[in-house]
Short mmCIF file of C-alpha atoms in Angstrom, two decimals:
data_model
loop_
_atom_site.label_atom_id
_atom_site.label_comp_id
_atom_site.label_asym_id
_atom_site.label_seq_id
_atom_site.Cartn_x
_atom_site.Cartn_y
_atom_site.Cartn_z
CA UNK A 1 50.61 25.77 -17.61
CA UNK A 2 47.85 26.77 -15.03
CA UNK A 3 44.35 25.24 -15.23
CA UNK A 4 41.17 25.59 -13.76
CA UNK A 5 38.16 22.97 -13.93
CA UNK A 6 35.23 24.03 -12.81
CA UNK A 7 31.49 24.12 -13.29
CA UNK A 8 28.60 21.82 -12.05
CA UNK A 9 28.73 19.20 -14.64
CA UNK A 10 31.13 16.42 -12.56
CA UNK A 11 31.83 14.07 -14.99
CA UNK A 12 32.85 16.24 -18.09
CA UNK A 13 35.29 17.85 -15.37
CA UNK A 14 36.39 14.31 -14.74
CA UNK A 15 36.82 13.47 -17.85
CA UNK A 16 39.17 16.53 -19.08
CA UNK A 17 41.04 15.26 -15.83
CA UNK A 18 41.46 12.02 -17.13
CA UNK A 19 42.33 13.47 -20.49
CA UNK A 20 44.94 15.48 -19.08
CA UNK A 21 46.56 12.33 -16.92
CA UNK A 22 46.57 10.05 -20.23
CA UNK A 23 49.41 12.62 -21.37
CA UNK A 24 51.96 11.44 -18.62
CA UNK A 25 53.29 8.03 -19.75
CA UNK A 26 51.34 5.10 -18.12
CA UNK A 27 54.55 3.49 -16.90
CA UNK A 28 56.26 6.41 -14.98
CA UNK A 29 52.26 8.00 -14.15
CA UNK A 30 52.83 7.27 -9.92
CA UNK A 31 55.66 8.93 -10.12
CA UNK A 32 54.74 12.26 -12.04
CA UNK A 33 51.10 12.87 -10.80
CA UNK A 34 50.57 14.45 -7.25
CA UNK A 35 47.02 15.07 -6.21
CA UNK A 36 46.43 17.65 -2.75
CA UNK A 37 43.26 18.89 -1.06
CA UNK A 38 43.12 22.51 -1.14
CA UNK A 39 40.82 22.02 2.27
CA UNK A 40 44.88 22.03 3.96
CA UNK A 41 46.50 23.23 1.24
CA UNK A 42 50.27 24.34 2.02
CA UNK A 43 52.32 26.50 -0.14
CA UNK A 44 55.40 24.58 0.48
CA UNK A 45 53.93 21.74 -0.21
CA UNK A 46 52.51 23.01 -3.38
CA UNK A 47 55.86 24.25 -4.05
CA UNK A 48 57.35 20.59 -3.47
CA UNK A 49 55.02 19.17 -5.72
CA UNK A 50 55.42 21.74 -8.88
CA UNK A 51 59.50 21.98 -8.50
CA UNK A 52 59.97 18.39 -8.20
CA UNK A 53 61.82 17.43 -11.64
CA UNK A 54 59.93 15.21 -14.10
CA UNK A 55 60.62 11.58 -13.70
CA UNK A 56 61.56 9.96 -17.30
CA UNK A 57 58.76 12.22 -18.74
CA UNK A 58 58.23 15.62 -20.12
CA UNK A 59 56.12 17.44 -18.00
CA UNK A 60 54.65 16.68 -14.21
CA UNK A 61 50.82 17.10 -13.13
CA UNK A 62 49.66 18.72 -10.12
CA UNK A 63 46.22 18.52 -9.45
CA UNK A 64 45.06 20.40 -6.59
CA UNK A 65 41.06 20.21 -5.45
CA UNK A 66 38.81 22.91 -3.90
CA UNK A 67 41.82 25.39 -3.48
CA UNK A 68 39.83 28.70 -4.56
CA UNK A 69 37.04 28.23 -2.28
CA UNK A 70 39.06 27.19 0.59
CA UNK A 71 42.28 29.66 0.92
CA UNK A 72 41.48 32.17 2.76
CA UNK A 73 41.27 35.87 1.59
CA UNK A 74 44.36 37.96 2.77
CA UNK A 75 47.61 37.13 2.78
CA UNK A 76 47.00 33.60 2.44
CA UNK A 77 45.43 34.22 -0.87
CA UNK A 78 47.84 36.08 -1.88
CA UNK A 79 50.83 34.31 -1.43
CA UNK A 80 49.14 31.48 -3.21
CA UNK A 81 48.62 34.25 -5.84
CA UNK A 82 52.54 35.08 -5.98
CA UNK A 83 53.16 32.03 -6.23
CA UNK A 84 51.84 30.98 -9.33
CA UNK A 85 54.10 33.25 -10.80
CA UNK A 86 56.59 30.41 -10.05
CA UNK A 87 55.06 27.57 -11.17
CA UNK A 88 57.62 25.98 -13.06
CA UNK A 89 57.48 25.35 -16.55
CA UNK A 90 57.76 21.36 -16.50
CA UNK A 91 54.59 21.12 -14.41
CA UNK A 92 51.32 21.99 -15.19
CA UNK A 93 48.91 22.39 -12.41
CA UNK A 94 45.31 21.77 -12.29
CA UNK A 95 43.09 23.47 -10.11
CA UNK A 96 39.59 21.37 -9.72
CA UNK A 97 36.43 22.92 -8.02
CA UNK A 98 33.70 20.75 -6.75
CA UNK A 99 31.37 23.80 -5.61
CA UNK A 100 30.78 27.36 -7.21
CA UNK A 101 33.99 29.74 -8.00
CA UNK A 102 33.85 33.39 -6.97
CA UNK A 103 34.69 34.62 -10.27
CA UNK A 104 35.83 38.12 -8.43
CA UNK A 105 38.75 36.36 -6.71
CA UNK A 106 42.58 37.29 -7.34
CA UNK A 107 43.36 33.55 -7.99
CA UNK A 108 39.95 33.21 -10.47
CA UNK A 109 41.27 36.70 -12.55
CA UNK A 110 44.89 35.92 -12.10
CA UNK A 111 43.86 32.30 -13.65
CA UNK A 112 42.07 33.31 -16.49
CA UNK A 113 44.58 35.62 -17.46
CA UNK A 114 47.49 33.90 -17.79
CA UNK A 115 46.21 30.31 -17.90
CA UNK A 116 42.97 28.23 -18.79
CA UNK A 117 39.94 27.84 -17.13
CA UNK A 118 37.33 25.26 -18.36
CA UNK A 119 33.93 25.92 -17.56
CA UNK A 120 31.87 22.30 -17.85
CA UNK A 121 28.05 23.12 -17.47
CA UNK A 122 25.23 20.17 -17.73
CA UNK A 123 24.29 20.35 -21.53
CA UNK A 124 20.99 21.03 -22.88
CA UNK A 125 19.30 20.77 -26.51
CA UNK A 126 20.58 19.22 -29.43
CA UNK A 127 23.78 18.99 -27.66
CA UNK A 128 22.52 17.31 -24.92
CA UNK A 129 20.67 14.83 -27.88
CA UNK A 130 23.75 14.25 -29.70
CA UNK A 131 25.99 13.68 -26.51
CA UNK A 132 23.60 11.15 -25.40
CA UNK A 133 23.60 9.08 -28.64
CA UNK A 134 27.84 10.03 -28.85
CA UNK A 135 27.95 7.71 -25.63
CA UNK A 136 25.43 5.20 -26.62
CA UNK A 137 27.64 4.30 -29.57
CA UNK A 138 30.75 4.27 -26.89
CA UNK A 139 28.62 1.18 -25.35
CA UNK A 140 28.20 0.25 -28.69
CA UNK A 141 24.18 -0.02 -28.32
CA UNK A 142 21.84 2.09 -30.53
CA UNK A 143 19.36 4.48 -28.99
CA UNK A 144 16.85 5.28 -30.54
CA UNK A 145 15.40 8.72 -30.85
CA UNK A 146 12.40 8.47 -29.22
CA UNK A 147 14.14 6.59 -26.23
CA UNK A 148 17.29 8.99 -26.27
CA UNK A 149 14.12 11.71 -24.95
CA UNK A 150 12.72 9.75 -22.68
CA UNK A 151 16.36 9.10 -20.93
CA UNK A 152 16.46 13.11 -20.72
CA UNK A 153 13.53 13.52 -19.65
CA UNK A 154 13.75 10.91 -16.75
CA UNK A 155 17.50 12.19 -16.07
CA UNK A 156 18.05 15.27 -17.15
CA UNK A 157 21.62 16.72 -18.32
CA UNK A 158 23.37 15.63 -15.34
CA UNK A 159 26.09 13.45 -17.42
CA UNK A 160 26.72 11.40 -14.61
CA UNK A 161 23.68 10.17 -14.35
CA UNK A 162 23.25 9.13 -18.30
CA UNK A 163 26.10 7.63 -18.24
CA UNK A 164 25.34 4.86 -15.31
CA UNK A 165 21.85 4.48 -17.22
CA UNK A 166 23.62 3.78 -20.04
CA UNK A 167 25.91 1.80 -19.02
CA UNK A 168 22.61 -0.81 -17.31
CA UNK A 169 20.82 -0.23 -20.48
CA UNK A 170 24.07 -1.26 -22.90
CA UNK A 171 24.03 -4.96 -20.04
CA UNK A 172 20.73 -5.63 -20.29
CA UNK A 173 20.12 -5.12 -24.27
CA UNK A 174 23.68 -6.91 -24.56
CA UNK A 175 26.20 -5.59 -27.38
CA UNK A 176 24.97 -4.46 -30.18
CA UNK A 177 21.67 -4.59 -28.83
CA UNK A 178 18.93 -1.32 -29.77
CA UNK A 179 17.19 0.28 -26.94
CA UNK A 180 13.90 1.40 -27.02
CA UNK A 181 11.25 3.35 -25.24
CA UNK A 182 10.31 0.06 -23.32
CA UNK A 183 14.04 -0.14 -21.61
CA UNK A 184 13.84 3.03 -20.46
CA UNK A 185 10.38 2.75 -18.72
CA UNK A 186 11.83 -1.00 -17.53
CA UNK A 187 15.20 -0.12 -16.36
CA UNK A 188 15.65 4.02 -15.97
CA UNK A 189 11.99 5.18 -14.76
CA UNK A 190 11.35 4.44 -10.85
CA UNK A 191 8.81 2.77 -11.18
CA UNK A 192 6.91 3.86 -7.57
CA UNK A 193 7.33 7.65 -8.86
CA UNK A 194 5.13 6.57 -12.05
CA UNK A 195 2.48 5.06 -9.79
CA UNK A 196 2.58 8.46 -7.26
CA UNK A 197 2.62 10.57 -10.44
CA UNK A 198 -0.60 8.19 -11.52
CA UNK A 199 -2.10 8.36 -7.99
CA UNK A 200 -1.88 12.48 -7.51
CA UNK A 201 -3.59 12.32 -11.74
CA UNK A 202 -6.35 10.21 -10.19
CA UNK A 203 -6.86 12.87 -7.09
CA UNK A 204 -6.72 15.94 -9.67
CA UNK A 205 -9.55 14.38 -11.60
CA UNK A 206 -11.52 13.38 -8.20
CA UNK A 207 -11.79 9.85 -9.37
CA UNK A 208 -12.32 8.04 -5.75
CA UNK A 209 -12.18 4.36 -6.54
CA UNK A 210 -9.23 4.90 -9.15
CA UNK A 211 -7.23 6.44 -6.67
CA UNK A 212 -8.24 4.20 -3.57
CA UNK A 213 -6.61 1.42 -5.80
CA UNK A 214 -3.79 4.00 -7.05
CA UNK A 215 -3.43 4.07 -3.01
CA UNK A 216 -2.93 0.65 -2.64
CA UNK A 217 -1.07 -0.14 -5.29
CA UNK A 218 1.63 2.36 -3.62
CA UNK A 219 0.90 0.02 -0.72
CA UNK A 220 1.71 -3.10 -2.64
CA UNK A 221 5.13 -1.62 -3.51
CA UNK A 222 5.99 -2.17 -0.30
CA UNK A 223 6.13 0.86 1.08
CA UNK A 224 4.64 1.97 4.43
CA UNK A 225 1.89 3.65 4.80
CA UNK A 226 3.27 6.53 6.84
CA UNK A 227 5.94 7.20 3.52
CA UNK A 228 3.31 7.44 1.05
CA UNK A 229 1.71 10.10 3.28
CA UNK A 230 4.87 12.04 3.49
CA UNK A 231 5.88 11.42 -0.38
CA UNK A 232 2.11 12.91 -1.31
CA UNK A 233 2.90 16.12 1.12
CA UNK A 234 5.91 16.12 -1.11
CA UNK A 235 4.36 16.12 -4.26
CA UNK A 236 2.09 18.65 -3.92
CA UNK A 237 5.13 21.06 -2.16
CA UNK A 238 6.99 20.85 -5.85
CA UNK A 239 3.33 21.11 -7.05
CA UNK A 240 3.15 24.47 -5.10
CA UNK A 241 6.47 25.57 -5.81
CA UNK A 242 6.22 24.76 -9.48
CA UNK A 243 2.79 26.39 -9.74
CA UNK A 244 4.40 29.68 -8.43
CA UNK A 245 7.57 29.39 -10.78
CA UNK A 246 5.39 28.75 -13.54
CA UNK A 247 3.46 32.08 -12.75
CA UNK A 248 7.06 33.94 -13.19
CA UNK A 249 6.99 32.20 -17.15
CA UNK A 250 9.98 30.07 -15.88
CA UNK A 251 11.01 27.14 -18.41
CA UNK A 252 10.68 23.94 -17.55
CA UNK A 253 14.50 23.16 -17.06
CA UNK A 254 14.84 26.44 -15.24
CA UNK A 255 12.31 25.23 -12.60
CA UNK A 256 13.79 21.87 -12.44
CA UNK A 257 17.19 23.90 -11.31
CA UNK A 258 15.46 25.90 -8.92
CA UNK A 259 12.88 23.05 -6.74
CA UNK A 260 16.26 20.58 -7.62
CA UNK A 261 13.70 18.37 -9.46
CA UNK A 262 14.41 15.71 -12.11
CA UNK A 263 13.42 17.69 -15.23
CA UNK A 264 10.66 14.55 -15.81
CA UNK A 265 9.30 15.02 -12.46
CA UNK A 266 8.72 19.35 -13.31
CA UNK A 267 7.42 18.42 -16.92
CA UNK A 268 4.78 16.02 -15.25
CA UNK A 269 4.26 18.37 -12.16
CA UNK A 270 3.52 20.89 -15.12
CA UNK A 271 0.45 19.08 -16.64
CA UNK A 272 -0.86 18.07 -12.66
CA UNK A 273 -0.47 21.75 -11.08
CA UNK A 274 -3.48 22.72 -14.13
CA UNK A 275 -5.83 20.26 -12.45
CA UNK A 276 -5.71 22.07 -8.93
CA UNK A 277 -6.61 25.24 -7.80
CA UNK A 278 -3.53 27.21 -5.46
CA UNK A 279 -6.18 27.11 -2.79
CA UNK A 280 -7.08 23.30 -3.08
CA UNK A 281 -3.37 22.59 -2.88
CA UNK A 282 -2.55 24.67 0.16
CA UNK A 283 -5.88 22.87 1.81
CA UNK A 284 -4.30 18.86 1.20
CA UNK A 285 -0.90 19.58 2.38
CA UNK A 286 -2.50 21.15 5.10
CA UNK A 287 -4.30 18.31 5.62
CA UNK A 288 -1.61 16.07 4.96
CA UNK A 289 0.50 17.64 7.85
CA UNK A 290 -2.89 17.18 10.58
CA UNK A 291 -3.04 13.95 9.36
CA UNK A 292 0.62 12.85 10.22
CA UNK A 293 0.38 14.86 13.19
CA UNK A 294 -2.15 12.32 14.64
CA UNK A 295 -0.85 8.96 13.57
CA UNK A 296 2.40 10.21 15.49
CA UNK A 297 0.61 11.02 18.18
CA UNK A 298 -1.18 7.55 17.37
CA UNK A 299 -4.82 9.11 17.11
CA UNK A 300 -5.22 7.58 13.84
CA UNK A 301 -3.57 4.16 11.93
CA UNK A 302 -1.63 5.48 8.99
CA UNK A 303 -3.20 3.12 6.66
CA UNK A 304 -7.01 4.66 8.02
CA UNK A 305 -5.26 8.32 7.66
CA UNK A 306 -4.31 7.77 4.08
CA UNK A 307 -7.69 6.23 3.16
CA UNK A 308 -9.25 8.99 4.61
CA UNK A 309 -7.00 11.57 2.45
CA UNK A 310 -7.90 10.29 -0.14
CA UNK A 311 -11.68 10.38 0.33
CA UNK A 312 -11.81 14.22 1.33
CA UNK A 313 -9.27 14.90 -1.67
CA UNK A 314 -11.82 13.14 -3.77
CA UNK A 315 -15.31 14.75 -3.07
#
């Protein structure tokens, strides 16, 4: 059988592969699992690794990685084409893409028609929602509702990336242990993005002293004062670009794709981007970028140049 895994959810795609390795016996596995980079994919290599005969097992697995996007069109890709017409029956072989398949390819259509291609895409919704508390129970924690939203929002659907906060939630709340809310602000939210998000809230409503001390809290963090300068010309960019996606009625998850924002990040840039006008925006980053113009060019201290931001974004 001929496989293809593909799509931009990485750890569903690993997992099928993992699924599809647990079928060769654990004992003889070394012997009956060949992995190649399609980067230098060679057919007779391929060919090696498909005819060899099973080794005290049914079938052999050939997993091959980034082969679609890297042969070459022409006669290499064709060959590889004829080939598969070869591809032994006690072998199945596994074709896994990291990056984006050109569905219009002769190996994508040959593929599809004769094998099975897998698709994994990040999931969203309900399924998302039920996935999350599926894997929850698989650290044998309970999640609450309320906290199995704020996880998504922070994350997003990249599986991945639940997974690893799960798996620090499930240690600190220990087994059996419930997590709330409060462990996901503790342990998922970064906790210098809440105080920016606070900070740029403070410079929306013009509040000067509130964000002088959002300012220096940032400062306290320990970051430099030169970072928080270029992380507030950041901000406002996604606050641009989010403002302009938001003018096409983009959803929220759809912009998220599109700046490559953490679906949190978009929802909160959301609320923000109401509080300025396009025009007040395009003025601060402007300003921003004069103002770490000249503490490179050491015409101003950083710490002076971000003080004084904040005072003209505040009259």
């Amino acid at each position: 059988m001929i496989y293809l895994l593909h799509g931009p959810d990485e750890y569903q795609r690993s997992q099928a592969l993992l699924r599809m390795r647990a079928a060769i016996p654990a004992d003889v596995a070394d012997l009956n699992i060949t992995y190649l980079d399609g980067r230098k994919l060679k057919l007779d290599t391929l060919a090696a690794a498909c005819e060899a005969f099973p080794f005290l097992a049914d079938m052999r697995l050939v997993i091959v990685s980034d082969a679609l996007k890297q042969t070459k069109a022409g006669k290499e890709r064709e060959d590889l084409r004829a080939y598969l017409d070869r591809v032994p029956a006690t072998s199945d072989l596994v074709f896994v893409e990291n990056d984006e398949v050109d569905r219009r390819s002769i190996l994508f259509t040959y593929i599809k028609k004769v094998g099975s291609v897998l698709e994994f895409t990040p999931l969203q919704g309900s399924d998302l929602n039920r996935w999350v508390h599926e894997q929850a129970k698989v650290f044998d924690v309970t999640l609450e509702p309320a906290a199995a939203q704020r996880l998504i929002e922070f994350v997003g659907g990249e599986s991945r990336a639940i997974i690893n906060e799960l798996g620090k939630l499930a240690s600190y709340v220990g087994r059996g242990g419930r997590i709330r809310p409060a462990e996901i602000d503790l342990l998922v939210a970064d906790g210098q993005e809440q105080n920016l998000f606070s900070f740029i809230d403070d410079l929306s409503a013009r509040r000067l002293g509130a964000a002088l001390r959002g300012a220096r809290m940032l400062l306290e963090d320990g970051q430099a004062p030169t970072y928080i300068l270029f992380m507030l010309a950041r901000q406002i960019r996604i606050l641009l670009g989010v403002r302009e996606l938001v003018a096409r009625r983009m959803r929220a998850d759809e912009i998220a794709a599109e700046l490559g924002q953490r679906p949190f990040v978009v929802k909160k840039a959301i609320e923000q981007v109401r509080s300025f006008e396009a025009a007040t925006l395009d003025r601060l980053h402007d300003r921003l970028l004069e103002l770490d113009l000249a503490t490179k060019t050491g015409r101003i201290q950083a710490d002076v140049a971000l003080e004084l931001f904040v005072s003209e974004a505040c009259r």
